[in-house]
Amino acid sequence: VSRATFDLSTGQLVSTPRRALDKYEPQATKTKDAKLDAVIEYAQRMRDWPLLEQAIEQKIEEQIEFVQWWKEHVGSNHGGDRSKNADRDSCFSCEKAEELTGITQPQVAKWKKRLADRVKYRATLFGAAWKKAMGEMDNHRAQGTGENEWYTPAQYIELAREVMGGIDLDPASSECAQSTVQATRIHTAADNGLLHEWHGRVWLNPPYSQPLIQHFASKIVAEYHAGRMTQAVMLTHNYTDTEWFHTAARGADAICFTRGRIRFESPDGEPASPTQGQSFFYFGERVTKFVEVFKSIGFVVLAP
Ligand SMILES: C[S@@+](CC[C@H](N)C(=O)[O-])C[C@H]1O[C@@H](n2cnc3c(N)ncnc32)[C@H](O)[C@@H]1O
């Protein structure tokens, strides 16, 4: 079995075989954990969510291995496993293990407790980094909320529904938008769609403000590559010069550029007057169906 890990010296993601615990070096864990904290801190600062996710995953894996090693090789001071482990070469007293690894027993107990619910632990680590990044963003007043509340007219949602056969998730929504989209599940600004996994068939018209739009573009590509999302249609303005547009274009299977402009609707039904056309990015295997359906509103470009 292999796993994706960072080479901490090069910063590259590499595939490494899972270590056998008898070749395990517990004295390296403390340094690795600190290095992974530095990667997490960097990813948070750069708001690189896929990198953040991978670094957190690796941190959790390292802790799992360490806790397992501790369980198998460290005897308790108070009786416990000591007699059981006493005749093993690799048995350590608690003090010796702390000295060897630089990690204390209370720290190991803390990791063990958190690892008992791995999903929650992962979400806590990710959520903390995300909040910190977003807090910094708020300080810079980069986030306007008003510009995010523009909803997709029903006719375009129906085209996406026709291609995908349904909409399981709208990860950037509101109660008002959901009355048109009618996805099986939604996320809103309150529970933050960026903090969840995206499964099934996804409709996405992301918030337009920066850096949210970049994060949503990176997230849709990451979720598709992770194999959780089976299909998706993402609608944005056709700002073809932006980084987020290129992020999405690199990951999509086809893009439809609209003829004319979509008049998005405000929560009270007022139509917008956008100054440019829009793009629908398609992710999935039904490219032929996407072309057939979306050619009615524009021209479609396929991924090379
Ligand atoms: C451009 S609107 C699109 C709404 C709907 N998906 C549609 O197609 O009509 C983007 C929506 O995302 C919501 N939003 C903003 N930040 C979000 C976040 N971090 N997570 C989830 N939704 C968010 C906004 O409140 C807004 O309702």
PDB file of N, CA and C in Angstrom, residues 192-265:
ATOM      1  N   ASN A 192     -19.785  27.039   5.028  1.00  0.00           N
ATOM      2  CA  ASN A 192     -18.606  27.118   4.178  1.00  0.00           C
ATOM      3  C   ASN A 192     -18.338  25.860   3.335  1.00  0.00           C
ATOM      4  N   GLY A 193     -18.801  25.942   2.086  1.00  0.00           N
ATOM      5  CA  GLY A 193     -18.649  24.823   1.159  1.00  0.00           C
ATOM      6  C   GLY A 193     -17.211  24.377   0.936  1.00  0.00           C
ATOM      7  N   LEU A 194     -16.242  25.241   1.222  1.00  0.00           N
ATOM      8  CA  LEU A 194     -14.839  24.872   0.989  1.00  0.00           C
ATOM      9  C   LEU A 194     -14.324  23.878   2.024  1.00  0.00           C
ATOM     10  N   LEU A 195     -15.044  23.740   3.120  1.00  0.00           N
ATOM     11  CA  LEU A 195     -14.565  22.866   4.197  1.00  0.00           C
ATOM     12  C   LEU A 195     -15.102  21.446   4.107  1.00  0.00           C
ATOM     13  N   HIS A 196     -15.888  21.149   3.074  1.00  0.00           N
ATOM     14  CA  HIS A 196     -16.522  19.833   2.978  1.00  0.00           C
ATOM     15  C   HIS A 196     -16.058  19.100   1.727  1.00  0.00           C
ATOM     16  N   GLU A 197     -16.257  17.775   1.756  1.00  0.00           N
ATOM     17  CA  GLU A 197     -16.017  17.002   0.534  1.00  0.00           C
ATOM     18  C   GLU A 197     -17.221  17.195  -0.378  1.00  0.00           C
ATOM     19  N   TRP A 198     -16.971  17.157  -1.696  1.00  0.00           N
ATOM     20  CA  TRP A 198     -18.064  17.300  -2.668  1.00  0.00           C
ATOM     21  C   TRP A 198     -18.267  15.955  -3.360  1.00  0.00           C
ATOM     22  N   HIS A 199     -19.463  15.438  -3.230  1.00  0.00           N
ATOM     23  CA  HIS A 199     -19.748  14.123  -3.813  1.00  0.00           C
ATOM     24  C   HIS A 199     -20.833  14.221  -4.882  1.00  0.00           C
ATOM     25  N   GLY A 200     -20.748  13.299  -5.877  1.00  0.00           N
ATOM     26  CA  GLY A 200     -21.824  13.149  -6.862  1.00  0.00           C
ATOM     27  C   GLY A 200     -21.793  14.217  -7.942  1.00  0.00           C
ATOM     28  N   ARG A 201     -22.992  14.689  -8.328  1.00  0.00           N
ATOM     29  CA  ARG A 201     -23.136  15.652  -9.428  1.00  0.00           C
ATOM     30  C   ARG A 201     -23.279  17.043  -8.830  1.00  0.00           C
ATOM     31  N   VAL A 202     -22.358  17.919  -9.218  1.00  0.00           N
ATOM     32  CA  VAL A 202     -22.257  19.221  -8.548  1.00  0.00           C
ATOM     33  C   VAL A 202     -22.606  20.360  -9.500  1.00  0.00           C
ATOM     34  N   TRP A 203     -23.439  21.266  -9.003  1.00  0.00           N
ATOM     35  CA  TRP A 203     -23.672  22.539  -9.696  1.00  0.00           C
ATOM     36  C   TRP A 203     -22.936  23.611  -8.914  1.00  0.00           C
ATOM     37  N   LEU A 204     -22.142  24.446  -9.614  1.00  0.00           N
ATOM     38  CA  LEU A 204     -21.421  25.508  -8.892  1.00  0.00           C
ATOM     39  C   LEU A 204     -21.444  26.816  -9.662  1.00  0.00           C
ATOM     40  N   ASN A 205     -22.014  27.836  -9.025  1.00  0.00           N
ATOM     41  CA  ASN A 205     -21.852  29.217  -9.472  1.00  0.00           C
ATOM     42  C   ASN A 205     -21.229  29.897  -8.266  1.00  0.00           C
ATOM     43  N   PRO A 206     -19.895  29.984  -8.254  1.00  0.00           N
ATOM     44  CA  PRO A 206     -19.201  30.372  -7.015  1.00  0.00           C
ATOM     45  C   PRO A 206     -19.360  31.845  -6.693  1.00  0.00           C
ATOM     46  N   PRO A 207     -19.089  32.225  -5.419  1.00  0.00           N
ATOM     47  CA  PRO A 207     -19.040  33.644  -5.086  1.00  0.00           C
ATOM     48  C   PRO A 207     -17.998  34.324  -5.971  1.00  0.00           C
ATOM     49  N   TYR A 208     -18.287  35.530  -6.428  1.00  0.00           N
ATOM     50  CA  TYR A 208     -17.392  36.171  -7.408  1.00  0.00           C
ATOM     51  C   TYR A 208     -16.193  36.871  -6.773  1.00  0.00           C
ATOM     52  N   SER A 209     -16.296  37.170  -5.472  1.00  0.00           N
ATOM     53  CA  SER A 209     -15.233  37.984  -4.863  1.00  0.00           C
ATOM     54  C   SER A 209     -13.962  37.155  -4.701  1.00  0.00           C
ATOM     55  N   GLN A 210     -12.837  37.845  -4.735  1.00  0.00           N
ATOM     56  CA  GLN A 210     -11.540  37.214  -4.490  1.00  0.00           C
ATOM     57  C   GLN A 210     -11.242  37.234  -3.001  1.00  0.00           C
ATOM     58  N   PRO A 211     -10.590  36.245  -2.429  1.00  0.00           N
ATOM     59  CA  PRO A 211     -10.033  35.088  -3.114  1.00  0.00           C
ATOM     60  C   PRO A 211     -10.997  33.902  -3.181  1.00  0.00           C
ATOM     61  N   LEU A 212     -12.274  34.116  -2.796  1.00  0.00           N
ATOM     62  CA  LEU A 212     -13.202  32.973  -2.776  1.00  0.00           C
ATOM     63  C   LEU A 212     -13.285  32.291  -4.131  1.00  0.00           C
ATOM     64  N   ILE A 213     -13.355  33.071  -5.199  1.00  0.00           N
ATOM     65  CA  ILE A 213     -13.536  32.443  -6.520  1.00  0.00           C
ATOM     66  C   ILE A 213     -12.340  31.552  -6.880  1.00  0.00           C
ATOM     67  N   GLN A 214     -11.139  31.995  -6.502  1.00  0.00           N
ATOM     68  CA  GLN A 214      -9.954  31.158  -6.756  1.00  0.00           C
ATOM     69  C   GLN A 214     -10.034  29.868  -5.928  1.00  0.00           C
ATOM     70  N   HIS A 215     -10.472  29.999  -4.666  1.00  0.00           N
ATOM     71  CA  HIS A 215     -10.547  28.803  -3.812  1.00  0.00           C
ATOM     72  C   HIS A 215     -11.583  27.808  -4.346  1.00  0.00           C
ATOM     73  N   PHE A 216     -12.724  28.344  -4.820  1.00  0.00           N
ATOM     74  CA  PHE A 216     -13.753  27.439  -5.350  1.00  0.00           C
ATOM     75  C   PHE A 216     -13.273  26.783  -6.654  1.00  0.00           C
ATOM     76  N   ALA A 217     -12.546  27.530  -7.484  1.00  0.00           N
ATOM     77  CA  ALA A 217     -12.032  26.938  -8.734  1.00  0.00           C
ATOM     78  C   ALA A 217     -11.024  25.831  -8.416  1.00  0.00           C
ATOM     79  N   SER A 218     -10.134  26.083  -7.448  1.00  0.00           N
ATOM     80  CA  SER A 218      -9.144  25.048  -7.066  1.00  0.00           C
ATOM     81  C   SER A 218      -9.858  23.851  -6.459  1.00  0.00           C
ATOM     82  N   LYS A 219     -10.864  24.132  -5.661  1.00  0.00           N
ATOM     83  CA  LYS A 219     -11.572  23.054  -4.952  1.00  0.00           C
ATOM     84  C   LYS A 219     -12.303  22.136  -5.936  1.00  0.00           C
ATOM     85  N   ILE A 220     -12.964  22.718  -6.947  1.00  0.00           N
ATOM     86  CA  ILE A 220     -13.739  21.864  -7.872  1.00  0.00           C
ATOM     87  C   ILE A 220     -12.786  20.945  -8.644  1.00  0.00           C
ATOM     88  N   VAL A 221     -11.629  21.461  -9.012  1.00  0.00           N
ATOM     89  CA  VAL A 221     -10.655  20.642  -9.733  1.00  0.00           C
ATOM     90  C   VAL A 221     -10.123  19.538  -8.803  1.00  0.00           C
ATOM     91  N   ALA A 222      -9.833  19.908  -7.561  1.00  0.00           N
ATOM     92  CA  ALA A 222      -9.302  18.918  -6.599  1.00  0.00           C
ATOM     93  C   ALA A 222     -10.331  17.825  -6.309  1.00  0.00           C
ATOM     94  N   GLU A 223     -11.598  18.209  -6.127  1.00  0.00           N
ATOM     95  CA  GLU A 223     -12.634  17.215  -5.811  1.00  0.00           C
ATOM     96  C   GLU A 223     -12.846  16.268  -6.994  1.00  0.00           C
ATOM     97  N   TYR A 224     -12.757  16.796  -8.200  1.00  0.00           N
ATOM     98  CA  TYR A 224     -12.933  15.964  -9.404  1.00  0.00           C
ATOM     99  C   TYR A 224     -11.773  14.966  -9.488  1.00  0.00           C
ATOM    100  N   HIS A 225     -10.567  15.469  -9.264  1.00  0.00           N
ATOM    101  CA  HIS A 225      -9.397  14.590  -9.356  1.00  0.00           C
ATOM    102  C   HIS A 225      -9.380  13.562  -8.241  1.00  0.00           C
ATOM    103  N   ALA A 226      -9.961  13.909  -7.112  1.00  0.00           N
ATOM    104  CA  ALA A 226     -10.013  12.949  -5.988  1.00  0.00           C
ATOM    105  C   ALA A 226     -11.037  11.852  -6.266  1.00  0.00           C
ATOM    106  N   GLY A 227     -11.857  12.034  -7.303  1.00  0.00           N
ATOM    107  CA  GLY A 227     -12.828  10.997  -7.674  1.00  0.00           C
ATOM    108  C   GLY A 227     -14.106  11.042  -6.846  1.00  0.00           C
ATOM    109  N   ARG A 228     -14.256  12.075  -6.032  1.00  0.00           N
ATOM    110  CA  ARG A 228     -15.486  12.151  -5.222  1.00  0.00           C
ATOM    111  C   ARG A 228     -16.634  12.680  -6.068  1.00  0.00           C
ATOM    112  N   MET A 229     -16.362  13.689  -6.867  1.00  0.00           N
ATOM    113  CA  MET A 229     -17.373  14.274  -7.747  1.00  0.00           C
ATOM    114  C   MET A 229     -17.415  13.454  -9.027  1.00  0.00           C
ATOM    115  N   THR A 230     -18.600  13.061  -9.473  1.00  0.00           N
ATOM    116  CA  THR A 230     -18.662  12.293 -10.716  1.00  0.00           C
ATOM    117  C   THR A 230     -18.792  13.230 -11.914  1.00  0.00           C
ATOM    118  N   GLN A 231     -19.566  14.304 -11.725  1.00  0.00           N
ATOM    119  CA  GLN A 231     -19.734  15.310 -12.784  1.00  0.00           C
ATOM    120  C   GLN A 231     -19.920  16.673 -12.111  1.00  0.00           C
ATOM    121  N   ALA A 232     -19.635  17.722 -12.879  1.00  0.00           N
ATOM    122  CA  ALA A 232     -19.928  19.065 -12.364  1.00  0.00           C
ATOM    123  C   ALA A 232     -20.085  20.041 -13.513  1.00  0.00           C
ATOM    124  N   VAL A 233     -20.904  21.056 -13.268  1.00  0.00           N
ATOM    125  CA  VAL A 233     -20.966  22.202 -14.171  1.00  0.00           C
ATOM    126  C   VAL A 233     -20.718  23.432 -13.311  1.00  0.00           C
ATOM    127  N   MET A 234     -19.737  24.219 -13.725  1.00  0.00           N
ATOM    128  CA  MET A 234     -19.434  25.463 -13.001  1.00  0.00           C
ATOM    129  C   MET A 234     -19.660  26.646 -13.926  1.00  0.00           C
ATOM    130  N   LEU A 235     -20.366  27.634 -13.426  1.00  0.00           N
ATOM    131  CA  LEU A 235     -20.681  28.841 -14.208  1.00  0.00           C
ATOM    132  C   LEU A 235     -19.929  30.039 -13.629  1.00  0.00           C
ATOM    133  N   THR A 236     -19.222  30.746 -14.514  1.00  0.00           N
ATOM    134  CA  THR A 236     -18.517  31.971 -14.071  1.00  0.00           C
ATOM    135  C   THR A 236     -18.579  33.004 -15.202  1.00  0.00           C
ATOM    136  N   HIS A 237     -18.172  34.225 -14.872  1.00  0.00           N
ATOM    137  CA  HIS A 237     -17.938  35.203 -15.945  1.00  0.00           C
ATOM    138  C   HIS A 237     -16.724  34.726 -16.752  1.00  0.00           C
ATOM    139  N   ASN A 238     -16.676  35.111 -18.042  1.00  0.00           N
ATOM    140  CA  ASN A 238     -15.548  34.592 -18.844  1.00  0.00           C
ATOM    141  C   ASN A 238     -14.308  35.491 -18.759  1.00  0.00           C
ATOM    142  N   TYR A 239     -13.795  35.597 -17.538  1.00  0.00           N
ATOM    143  CA  TYR A 239     -12.559  36.359 -17.314  1.00  0.00           C
ATOM    144  C   TYR A 239     -11.380  35.458 -17.671  1.00  0.00           C
ATOM    145  N   THR A 240     -11.123  35.343 -18.974  1.00  0.00           N
ATOM    146  CA  THR A 240     -10.141  34.344 -19.409  1.00  0.00           C
ATOM    147  C   THR A 240      -8.692  34.714 -19.063  1.00  0.00           C
ATOM    148  N   ASP A 241      -8.481  35.922 -18.563  1.00  0.00           N
ATOM    149  CA  ASP A 241      -7.107  36.309 -18.227  1.00  0.00           C
ATOM    150  C   ASP A 241      -6.744  36.004 -16.774  1.00  0.00           C
ATOM    151  N   THR A 242      -7.706  35.536 -15.983  1.00  0.00           N
ATOM    152  CA  THR A 242      -7.427  35.382 -14.551  1.00  0.00           C
ATOM    153  C   THR A 242      -6.829  34.014 -14.222  1.00  0.00           C
ATOM    154  N   GLU A 243      -6.161  33.964 -13.070  1.00  0.00           N
ATOM    155  CA  GLU A 243      -5.550  32.714 -12.612  1.00  0.00           C
ATOM    156  C   GLU A 243      -6.630  31.656 -12.335  1.00  0.00           C
ATOM    157  N   TRP A 244      -7.736  32.080 -11.669  1.00  0.00           N
ATOM    158  CA  TRP A 244      -8.768  31.094 -11.336  1.00  0.00           C
ATOM    159  C   TRP A 244      -9.400  30.502 -12.579  1.00  0.00           C
ATOM    160  N   PHE A 245      -9.538  31.316 -13.652  1.00  0.00           N
ATOM    161  CA  PHE A 245     -10.128  30.797 -14.892  1.00  0.00           C
ATOM    162  C   PHE A 245      -9.223  29.692 -15.462  1.00  0.00           C
ATOM    163  N   HIS A 246      -7.919  29.949 -15.428  1.00  0.00           N
ATOM    164  CA  HIS A 246      -6.976  28.965 -15.970  1.00  0.00           C
ATOM    165  C   HIS A 246      -6.915  27.715 -15.100  1.00  0.00           C
ATOM    166  N   THR A 247      -7.058  27.899 -13.768  1.00  0.00           N
ATOM    167  CA  THR A 247      -7.103  26.728 -12.869  1.00  0.00           C
ATOM    168  C   THR A 247      -8.255  25.826 -13.297  1.00  0.00           C
ATOM    169  N   ALA A 248      -9.435  26.428 -13.481  1.00  0.00           N
ATOM    170  CA  ALA A 248     -10.627  25.651 -13.839  1.00  0.00           C
ATOM    171  C   ALA A 248     -10.485  25.062 -15.246  1.00  0.00           C
ATOM    172  N   ALA A 249      -9.959  25.854 -16.181  1.00  0.00           N
ATOM    173  CA  ALA A 249      -9.842  25.398 -17.569  1.00  0.00           C
ATOM    174  C   ALA A 249      -8.903  24.196 -17.676  1.00  0.00           C
ATOM    175  N   ARG A 250      -7.826  24.217 -16.871  1.00  0.00           N
ATOM    176  CA  ARG A 250      -6.869  23.087 -16.911  1.00  0.00           C
ATOM    177  C   ARG A 250      -7.527  21.797 -16.445  1.00  0.00           C
ATOM    178  N   GLY A 251      -8.505  21.909 -15.517  1.00  0.00           N
ATOM    179  CA  GLY A 251      -9.106  20.696 -14.955  1.00  0.00           C
ATOM    180  C   GLY A 251     -10.363  20.236 -15.665  1.00  0.00           C
ATOM    181  N   ALA A 252     -10.989  21.123 -16.476  1.00  0.00           N
ATOM    182  CA  ALA A 252     -12.289  20.801 -17.066  1.00  0.00           C
ATOM    183  C   ALA A 252     -12.146  19.945 -18.318  1.00  0.00           C
ATOM    184  N   ASP A 253     -13.243  19.251 -18.674  1.00  0.00           N
ATOM    185  CA  ASP A 253     -13.249  18.437 -19.893  1.00  0.00           C
ATOM    186  C   ASP A 253     -13.785  19.229 -21.084  1.00  0.00           C
ATOM    187  N   ALA A 254     -14.589  20.261 -20.820  1.00  0.00           N
ATOM    188  CA  ALA A 254     -15.119  21.103 -21.904  1.00  0.00           C
ATOM    189  C   ALA A 254     -15.582  22.428 -21.304  1.00  0.00           C
ATOM    190  N   ILE A 255     -15.600  23.465 -22.136  1.00  0.00           N
ATOM    191  CA  ILE A 255     -16.088  24.778 -21.678  1.00  0.00           C
ATOM    192  C   ILE A 255     -17.022  25.343 -22.739  1.00  0.00           C
ATOM    193  N   CYS A 256     -18.162  25.860 -22.290  1.00  0.00           N
ATOM    194  CA  CYS A 256     -19.073  26.552 -23.206  1.00  0.00           C
ATOM    195  C   CYS A 256     -18.973  28.054 -22.975  1.00  0.00           C
ATOM    196  N   PHE A 257     -18.688  28.808 -24.021  1.00  0.00           N
ATOM    197  CA  PHE A 257     -18.656  30.273 -23.953  1.00  0.00           C
ATOM    198  C   PHE A 257     -19.991  30.780 -24.495  1.00  0.00           C
ATOM    199  N   THR A 258     -20.666  31.596 -23.701  1.00  0.00           N
ATOM    200  CA  THR A 258     -22.031  31.998 -24.080  1.00  0.00           C
ATOM    201  C   THR A 258     -22.043  33.011 -25.223  1.00  0.00           C
ATOM    202  N   ARG A 259     -23.125  32.919 -25.987  1.00  0.00           N
ATOM    203  CA  ARG A 259     -23.444  33.961 -26.966  1.00  0.00           C
ATOM    204  C   ARG A 259     -24.321  34.926 -26.184  1.00  0.00           C
ATOM    205  N   GLY A 260     -23.930  36.191 -26.067  1.00  0.00           N
ATOM    206  CA  GLY A 260     -24.682  37.108 -25.210  1.00  0.00           C
ATOM    207  C   GLY A 260     -24.312  36.902 -23.748  1.00  0.00           C
ATOM    208  N   ARG A 261     -25.047  37.571 -22.853  1.00  0.00           N
ATOM    209  CA  ARG A 261     -24.692  37.567 -21.429  1.00  0.00           C
ATOM    210  C   ARG A 261     -25.849  37.046 -20.586  1.00  0.00           C
ATOM    211  N   ILE A 262     -25.493  36.426 -19.483  1.00  0.00           N
ATOM    212  CA  ILE A 262     -26.536  35.915 -18.588  1.00  0.00           C
ATOM    213  C   ILE A 262     -26.923  37.000 -17.600  1.00  0.00           C
ATOM    214  N   ARG A 263     -28.212  37.240 -17.485  1.00  0.00           N
ATOM    215  CA  ARG A 263     -28.685  38.253 -16.539  1.00  0.00           C
ATOM    216  C   ARG A 263     -28.998  37.565 -15.205  1.00  0.00           C
ATOM    217  N   PHE A 264     -27.960  37.485 -14.365  1.00  0.00           N
ATOM    218  CA  PHE A 264     -28.143  36.881 -13.037  1.00  0.00           C
ATOM    219  C   PHE A 264     -29.180  37.681 -12.260  1.00  0.00           C
ATOM    220  N   GLU A 265     -29.752  37.038 -11.251  1.00  0.00           N
ATOM    221  CA  GLU A 265     -30.825  37.696 -10.509  1.00  0.00           C
ATOM    222  C   GLU A 265     -30.420  37.966  -9.072  1.00  0.00           C
TER     223      GLU A 265
END
